[in-house]
Coordinates of N, CA and C in Angstrom, one line a residue:
M1 N -8.1 -2.5 1.0 CA -8.9 -1.3 0.8 C -8.7 -0.9 -0.7
K2 N -9.8 -0.6 -1.3 CA -9.8 -0.2 -2.8 C -9.4 1.2 -2.9
V3 N -8.8 1.6 -4.1 CA -8.4 2.9 -4.3 C -9.5 3.9 -4.1
N4 N -10.7 3.6 -4.7 CA -11.8 4.6 -4.5 C -12.2 4.8 -3.1
E5 N -12.1 3.8 -2.2 CA -12.4 3.9 -0.8 C -11.3 4.9 -0.1
F6 N -10.1 4.7 -0.5 CA -9.0 5.5 0.0 C -9.2 7.0 -0.4
M7 N -9.5 7.2 -1.7 CA -9.8 8.5 -2.2 C -11.0 9.2 -1.5
K8 N -12.0 8.4 -1.2 CA -13.1 9.0 -0.5 C -12.7 9.5 0.9
V9 N -11.9 8.7 1.6 CA -11.4 9.1 3.0 C -10.6 10.4 2.8
L10 N -9.8 10.5 1.8 CA -9.0 11.8 1.6 C -10.0 12.9 1.3
E11 N -10.9 12.7 0.5 CA -11.9 13.8 0.1 C -12.7 14.2 1.3
Q12 N -13.0 13.3 2.2 CA -13.8 13.7 3.4 C -13.0 14.3 4.5
N13 N -11.7 14.3 4.3 CA -10.7 14.9 5.3 C -9.8 15.9 4.7
K14 N -10.4 16.9 4.2 CA -9.7 17.9 3.4 C -8.6 18.6 4.2
N15 N -7.4 18.8 3.6 CA -6.3 19.6 4.1 C -5.7 19.1 5.4
K16 N -5.8 17.8 5.7 CA -5.2 17.2 6.8 C -3.9 16.6 6.4
E17 N -3.0 16.5 7.4 CA -1.7 15.8 7.1 C -2.0 14.3 6.8
L18 N -1.3 13.7 5.9 CA -1.5 12.3 5.5 C -0.2 11.6 6.0
V19 N -0.3 10.7 7.0 CA 0.8 10.1 7.7 C 0.6 8.6 7.5
F20 N 1.8 7.9 7.2 CA 1.8 6.5 7.0 C 2.6 5.8 8.0
S21 N 2.1 4.7 8.6 CA 2.8 3.9 9.6 C 3.1 2.6 8.9
Y22 N 4.4 2.2 8.8 CA 4.8 1.0 8.1 C 5.1 -0.2 9.0
A23 N 5.2 0.1 10.3 CA 5.5 -0.9 11.3 C 5.1 -0.4 12.6
Q24 N 5.1 -1.2 13.7 CA 4.8 -0.7 15.0 C 5.6 0.4 15.4
D25 N 5.0 1.6 15.7 CA 5.7 2.8 16.1 C 6.7 3.4 15.1
K26 N 6.5 3.0 13.8 CA 7.4 3.5 12.8 C 6.6 4.3 11.7
L27 N 6.9 5.5 11.5 CA 6.2 6.4 10.5 C 7.1 6.7 9.3
V28 N 6.5 6.7 8.1 CA 7.2 7.2 7.0 C 7.6 8.7 7.3
G29 N 8.7 9.1 6.9 CA 9.2 10.5 7.3 C 8.3 11.5 6.6
A30 N 8.3 12.7 7.3 CA 7.5 13.8 6.7 C 8.1 14.3 5.4
N31 N 9.2 13.8 5.0 CA 9.9 14.2 3.8 C 9.5 13.3 2.6
Y32 N 8.4 12.5 2.8 CA 8.0 11.6 1.7 C 7.3 12.3 0.6
H33 N 7.4 11.7 -0.6 CA 6.7 12.1 -1.8 C 6.0 10.9 -2.3
L34 N 4.9 11.1 -3.0 CA 4.2 10.1 -3.8 C 4.8 10.2 -5.2
T35 N 5.7 9.2 -5.5 CA 6.5 9.3 -6.7 C 6.0 8.6 -7.9
E36 N 5.1 7.6 -7.6 CA 4.6 6.8 -8.7 C 3.2 6.2 -8.3
V37 N 2.3 6.2 -9.3 CA 1.1 5.4 -9.2 C 1.1 4.3 -10.2
K38 N 1.1 3.1 -9.8 CA 1.3 2.0 -10.7 C 0.0 1.1 -10.8
N39 N -0.5 1.0 -12.1 CA -1.5 0.0 -12.3 C -0.8 -1.3 -12.6
V40 N -1.0 -2.3 -11.7 CA -0.2 -3.5 -11.7 C -1.1 -4.7 -12.1
Q41 N -0.7 -5.6 -13.0 CA -1.4 -6.8 -13.3 C -0.6 -8.0 -12.9
F42 N -1.2 -9.0 -12.4 CA -0.6 -10.2 -12.0 C -1.2 -11.3 -12.8
D43 N -0.4 -12.1 -13.5 CA -0.9 -13.2 -14.3 C 0.0 -14.4 -13.9
T44 N -0.5 -15.2 -13.0 CA 0.4 -16.2 -12.3 C -0.1 -17.6 -12.5
T45 N 0.8 -18.6 -12.2 CA 0.5 -20.0 -12.1 C 1.1 -20.5 -10.8
D46 N 0.3 -21.1 -10.0 CA 0.8 -21.6 -8.7 C 1.4 -23.0 -8.8
C47 N 2.0 -23.5 -7.8 CA 2.7 -24.8 -7.8 C 1.7 -25.9 -8.0
G48 N 0.4 -25.7 -7.8 CA -0.6 -26.7 -8.1 C -1.1 -26.7 -9.5
G49 N -0.6 -25.8 -10.3 CA -1.0 -25.7 -11.7 C -2.2 -24.8 -12.0
K50 N -2.7 -24.1 -11.0 CA -3.8 -23.2 -11.2 C -3.3 -21.8 -11.6
T51 N -4.0 -21.3 -12.6 CA -3.7 -19.9 -13.1 C -4.5 -18.9 -12.3
N52 N -3.9 -17.7 -12.1 CA -4.6 -16.6 -11.4 C -4.3 -15.3 -12.1
F53 N -5.3 -14.4 -12.1 CA -5.1 -13.1 -12.7 C -5.8 -12.1 -11.8
W54 N -5.1 -11.0 -11.4 CA -5.7 -9.9 -10.7 C -5.0 -8.7 -10.9
E55 N -5.6 -7.6 -10.5 CA -5.0 -6.3 -10.7 C -4.9 -5.6 -9.3
E56 N -3.9 -4.7 -9.1 CA -3.8 -3.9 -7.9 C -3.3 -2.5 -8.4
T57 N -3.4 -1.6 -7.5 CA -2.8 -0.2 -7.7 C -1.8 0.0 -6.6
H58 N -0.6 0.4 -7.0 CA 0.5 0.6 -6.0 C 0.8 2.1 -6.0
F59 N 0.9 2.7 -4.8 CA 1.4 4.1 -4.7 C 2.8 3.9 -4.1
Q60 N 3.8 4.5 -4.8 CA 5.1 4.4 -4.3 C 5.5 5.7 -3.5
L61 N 5.9 5.4 -2.2 CA 6.3 6.5 -1.3 C 7.8 6.5 -1.2
W62 N 8.4 7.7 -1.3 CA 9.8 7.9 -1.3 C 10.2 9.0 -0.4
E63 N 11.2 8.8 0.5 CA 11.7 9.9 1.4 C 12.8 10.6 0.7
S64 N 12.6 11.9 0.5 CA 13.6 12.8 -0.1 C 14.8 13.1 0.9
P65 N 16.0 12.7 0.5 CA 17.1 13.0 1.4 C 17.4 14.5 1.6
S66 N 17.0 15.3 0.6 CA 17.2 16.7 0.7 C 16.2 17.4 1.7
E67 N 15.2 16.7 2.2 CA 14.2 17.2 3.1 C 14.2 16.5 4.4
L68 N 15.3 16.0 4.9 CA 15.4 15.2 6.1 C 14.8 15.9 7.3
G69 N 14.9 17.2 7.5 CA 14.5 17.9 8.7 C 13.0 18.3 8.6
K70 N 12.3 18.0 7.5 CA 11.0 18.4 7.3 C 10.1 17.9 8.4
R71 N 9.2 18.7 8.9 CA 8.3 18.4 10.0 C 6.8 18.2 9.7
T72 N 6.4 18.9 8.6 CA 5.0 18.8 8.2 C 4.9 17.8 7.0
Y73 N 3.8 17.0 7.1 CA 3.5 16.0 6.2 C 2.7 16.5 5.0
M74 N 2.8 15.8 3.9 CA 2.0 16.1 2.7 C 0.5 16.0 3.1
T75 N -0.3 16.8 2.5 CA -1.7 16.9 2.9 C -2.6 15.9 2.0
T76 N -3.7 15.7 2.5 CA -4.7 14.9 1.8 C -5.0 15.5 0.4
D77 N -5.1 16.8 0.4 CA -5.4 17.6 -0.8 C -4.3 17.4 -1.8
K78 N -3.0 17.4 -1.4 CA -1.9 17.3 -2.3 C -1.9 15.9 -2.9
I79 N -2.1 14.9 -2.1 CA -2.1 13.5 -2.6 C -3.2 13.3 -3.6
L80 N -4.4 13.9 -3.3 CA -5.5 13.8 -4.2 C -5.2 14.5 -5.6
S81 N -4.5 15.6 -5.5 CA -4.2 16.3 -6.7 C -3.2 15.5 -7.6
I82 N -2.3 14.8 -6.9 CA -1.3 14.0 -7.7 C -2.1 12.8 -8.3
I83 N -3.0 12.2 -7.6 CA -3.8 11.0 -8.1 C -4.6 11.5 -9.3
K84 N -5.2 12.7 -9.2 CA -6.0 13.2 -10.3 C -5.2 13.6 -11.5
R85 N -4.0 14.1 -11.3 CA -3.1 14.4 -12.4 C -2.7 13.1 -13.1
V86 N -2.3 12.1 -12.4 CA -2.0 10.8 -12.9 C -3.1 10.3 -13.7
D87 N -4.3 10.3 -13.1 CA -5.5 9.8 -13.8 C -5.8 10.5 -15.1
G88 N -5.5 11.8 -15.2 CA -5.6 12.5 -16.5 C -4.7 12.0 -17.6
I89 N -3.6 11.4 -17.2 CA -2.6 10.9 -18.1 C -2.8 9.4 -18.5
K90 N -3.0 8.7 -17.4 CA -3.3 7.2 -17.5 C -4.3 6.9 -16.4
P91 N -5.5 6.4 -16.8 CA -6.5 6.2 -15.8 C -6.1 5.3 -14.7
V92 N -6.3 5.7 -13.5 CA -6.0 5.0 -12.3 C -7.2 4.0 -12.1
K93 N -6.9 2.7 -11.8 CA -7.9 1.7 -11.7 C -8.4 1.7 -10.2
V94 N -9.5 2.5 -10.0 CA -9.9 2.8 -8.7 C -10.7 1.7 -8.0
D95 N -11.1 0.6 -8.8 CA -11.8 -0.5 -8.2 C -10.8 -1.6 -7.8
T96 N -9.5 -1.4 -7.8 CA -8.5 -2.4 -7.5 C -8.1 -2.2 -6.0
E97 N -7.4 -3.2 -5.5 CA -6.8 -3.1 -4.1 C -5.7 -2.1 -4.2
L98 N -5.6 -1.3 -3.2 CA -4.5 -0.3 -3.0 C -3.4 -0.9 -2.1
K99 N -2.2 -0.7 -2.6 CA -1.1 -1.1 -1.8 C 0.0 0.0 -1.9
M100 N 0.7 0.2 -0.8 CA 1.8 1.2 -0.8 C 3.1 0.5 -0.9
E101 N 4.0 1.0 -1.7 CA 5.4 0.5 -1.9 C 6.3 1.5 -1.1
Y102 N 7.0 1.0 -0.2 CA 7.9 1.8 0.6 C 9.0 1.1 1.2
G103 N 10.1 1.7 1.3 CA 11.3 1.2 2.0 C 12.2 2.3 2.4
N104 N 13.1 2.1 3.3 CA 14.1 3.1 3.7 C 15.4 2.3 4.1
D105 N 16.4 3.0 4.6 CA 17.7 2.4 5.0 C 17.6 1.2 6.0
S106 N 16.5 1.2 6.8 CA 16.4 0.2 7.8 C 15.2 -0.7 7.6
F107 N 14.5 -0.5 6.5 CA 13.3 -1.3 6.2 C 13.3 -1.7 4.7
A108 N 13.4 -2.9 4.4 CA 13.4 -3.4 3.0 C 12.2 -3.0 2.3
T109 N 12.4 -2.5 1.1 CA 11.2 -2.1 0.3 C 10.2 -3.2 0.2
S110 N 9.0 -2.8 0.5 CA 7.8 -3.8 0.6 C 6.6 -3.1 0.0
V111 N 5.7 -4.0 -0.5 CA 4.4 -3.6 -1.0 C 3.4 -4.0 0.0
M112 N 2.8 -3.0 0.7 CA 1.9 -3.3 1.8 C 0.5 -2.8 1.6
P113 N -0.5 -3.6 2.0 CA -1.9 -3.2 2.0 C -2.2 -2.3 3.2
V114 N -3.3 -1.6 3.1 CA -3.7 -0.7 4.2 C -4.4 -1.6 5.2
E115 N -4.0 -1.6 6.5 CA -4.6 -2.3 7.5 C -5.8 -1.6 8.1
H116 N -5.6 -0.3 8.4 CA -6.7 0.5 8.8 C -6.3 2.0 8.8
I117 N -7.3 2.8 8.9 CA -7.1 4.3 8.8 C -7.7 4.9 10.1
T118 N -6.9 5.7 10.8 CA -7.3 6.4 12.0 C -7.4 7.9 11.7
L119 N -8.6 8.4 11.9 CA -8.9 9.9 11.6 C -8.6 10.6 12.9
Q120 N -7.7 11.6 12.8 CA -7.4 12.5 14.0 C -7.7 13.9 13.6
E121 N -7.7 14.8 14.6 CA -8.1 16.2 14.3 C -7.4 16.8 13.1
S122 N -6.1 16.7 13.1 CA -5.4 17.3 12.0 C -4.7 16.4 11.0
R123 N -4.9 15.1 11.3 CA -4.1 14.0 10.5 C -5.1 12.9 10.1
V124 N -4.6 12.2 9.0 CA -5.2 11.0 8.6 C -4.0 10.0 8.7
L125 N -4.1 9.0 9.6 CA -3.0 8.0 9.9 C -3.4 6.7 9.2
V126 N -2.6 6.4 8.2 CA -2.8 5.2 7.4 C -1.8 4.1 7.9
S127 N -2.3 3.0 8.5 CA -1.5 2.0 9.0 C -1.4 0.9 8.0
L128 N -0.2 0.5 7.6 CA 0.1 -0.5 6.6 C 0.5 -1.8 7.3
F129 N 0.5 -2.9 6.6 CA 1.0 -4.1 7.2 C 1.7 -5.0 6.1
A130 N 2.7 -5.7 6.5 CA 3.4 -6.5 5.5 C 2.7 -7.9 5.4
E131 N 2.4 -8.3 4.2 CA 1.8 -9.6 4.0 C 2.9 -10.7 3.9
A132 N 2.6 -11.8 4.5 CA 3.5 -13.0 4.4 C 3.3 -13.7 3.1
T133 N 4.3 -14.3 2.6 CA 4.1 -15.2 1.4 C 3.3 -16.4 1.9
R134 N 2.6 -17.0 0.9 CA 1.8 -18.2 1.3 C 1.7 -19.1 0.1
C135 N 1.4 -20.3 0.3 CA 1.1 -21.3 -0.8 C -0.3 -21.0 -1.3
K136 N -0.5 -20.8 -2.5 CA -1.9 -20.5 -3.1 C -2.5 -21.8 -3.5
A137 N -1.8 -22.9 -3.4 CA -2.4 -24.2 -3.8 C -2.5 -25.1 -2.6
N138 N -3.1 -24.6 -1.5 CA -3.2 -25.4 -0.3 C -3.9 -26.7 -0.5
D139 N -5.0 -26.7 -1.3 CA -5.7 -28.0 -1.6 C -4.8 -29.0 -2.3
A140 N -4.1 -28.6 -3.3 CA -3.3 -29.5 -4.1 C -2.1 -29.9 -3.3
C141 N -1.6 -29.1 -2.4 CA -0.5 -29.5 -1.5 C -0.9 -30.2 -0.2
G142 N -2.2 -30.3 0.0 CA -2.7 -30.9 1.2 C -2.4 -30.1 2.5
I143 N -2.3 -28.8 2.4 CA -2.1 -28.0 3.5 C -3.4 -27.5 4.1
P144 N -3.7 -27.9 5.3 CA -5.0 -27.5 5.9 C -5.0 -26.0 6.2
E145 N -6.2 -25.4 6.0 CA -6.4 -24.0 6.3 C -5.9 -23.7 7.7
G146 N -5.2 -22.6 7.9 CA -4.7 -22.2 9.2 C -3.6 -23.0 9.8
A147 N -3.0 -23.9 8.9 CA -1.9 -24.7 9.4 C -0.7 -23.9 9.8
G148 N 0.1 -24.3 10.8 CA 1.3 -23.7 11.2 C 2.4 -24.0 10.3
A149 N 3.5 -23.3 10.4 CA 4.7 -23.4 9.6 C 5.2 -24.8 9.5
A150 N 5.3 -25.5 10.6 CA 5.8 -26.9 10.6 C 4.9 -27.8 9.8
Q151 N 3.6 -27.7 10.0 CA 2.7 -28.5 9.2 C 2.8 -28.2 7.7
K152 N 2.9 -27.0 7.4 CA 3.0 -26.6 5.9 C 4.3 -27.1 5.3
E153 N 5.4 -27.1 6.1 CA 6.7 -27.6 5.6 C 6.6 -29.1 5.3
E154 N 5.9 -29.9 6.2 CA 5.7 -31.3 6.0 C 4.9 -31.6 4.8
A155 N 3.9 -30.8 4.4 CA 2.9 -31.1 3.4 C 3.3 -30.4 2.0
T156 N 4.5 -29.8 1.9 CA 4.8 -29.1 0.7 C 4.8 -30.0 -0.5
C157 N 4.1 -29.5 -1.6 CA 4.0 -30.2 -2.9 C 5.2 -29.9 -3.7
C158 N 5.9 -28.9 -3.4 CA 7.1 -28.5 -4.3 C 8.4 -29.1 -3.9
A159 N 8.4 -29.9 -2.8 CA 9.7 -30.4 -2.3 C 10.2 -31.5 -3.3

């Protein structure tokens, strides 16, 4: 999901609680804050020698230990106001893929894309998913599309 698509959902769902699900039946605590908006650039070379460049925008979510008992979530309006404040200081790249950075004591910090958004009467539920690492040089490594882990291990070009 692109940043501008996410912002459009927030704008169309004024003053609703914004809730994030980071795993099956696991919600980011109501004590979360949006602590950073990151314009991220990737300039990479894969094991097959191909270079890649892309940009993403990461929103960092952090749970405040001083607000552990909090029961109400940040609203769509509050998140939009933070994004707009950041955009006034350093332009947010709204045409890039949006990913959420989040972790807690029992979940390693991860950067996760939006899987889907569920609109509820008083909430916007954003479901995230963890992406698996993968070889970006499948053709150079001889890894067929959709190959299982055992096939990929046999075909690795980096061994």
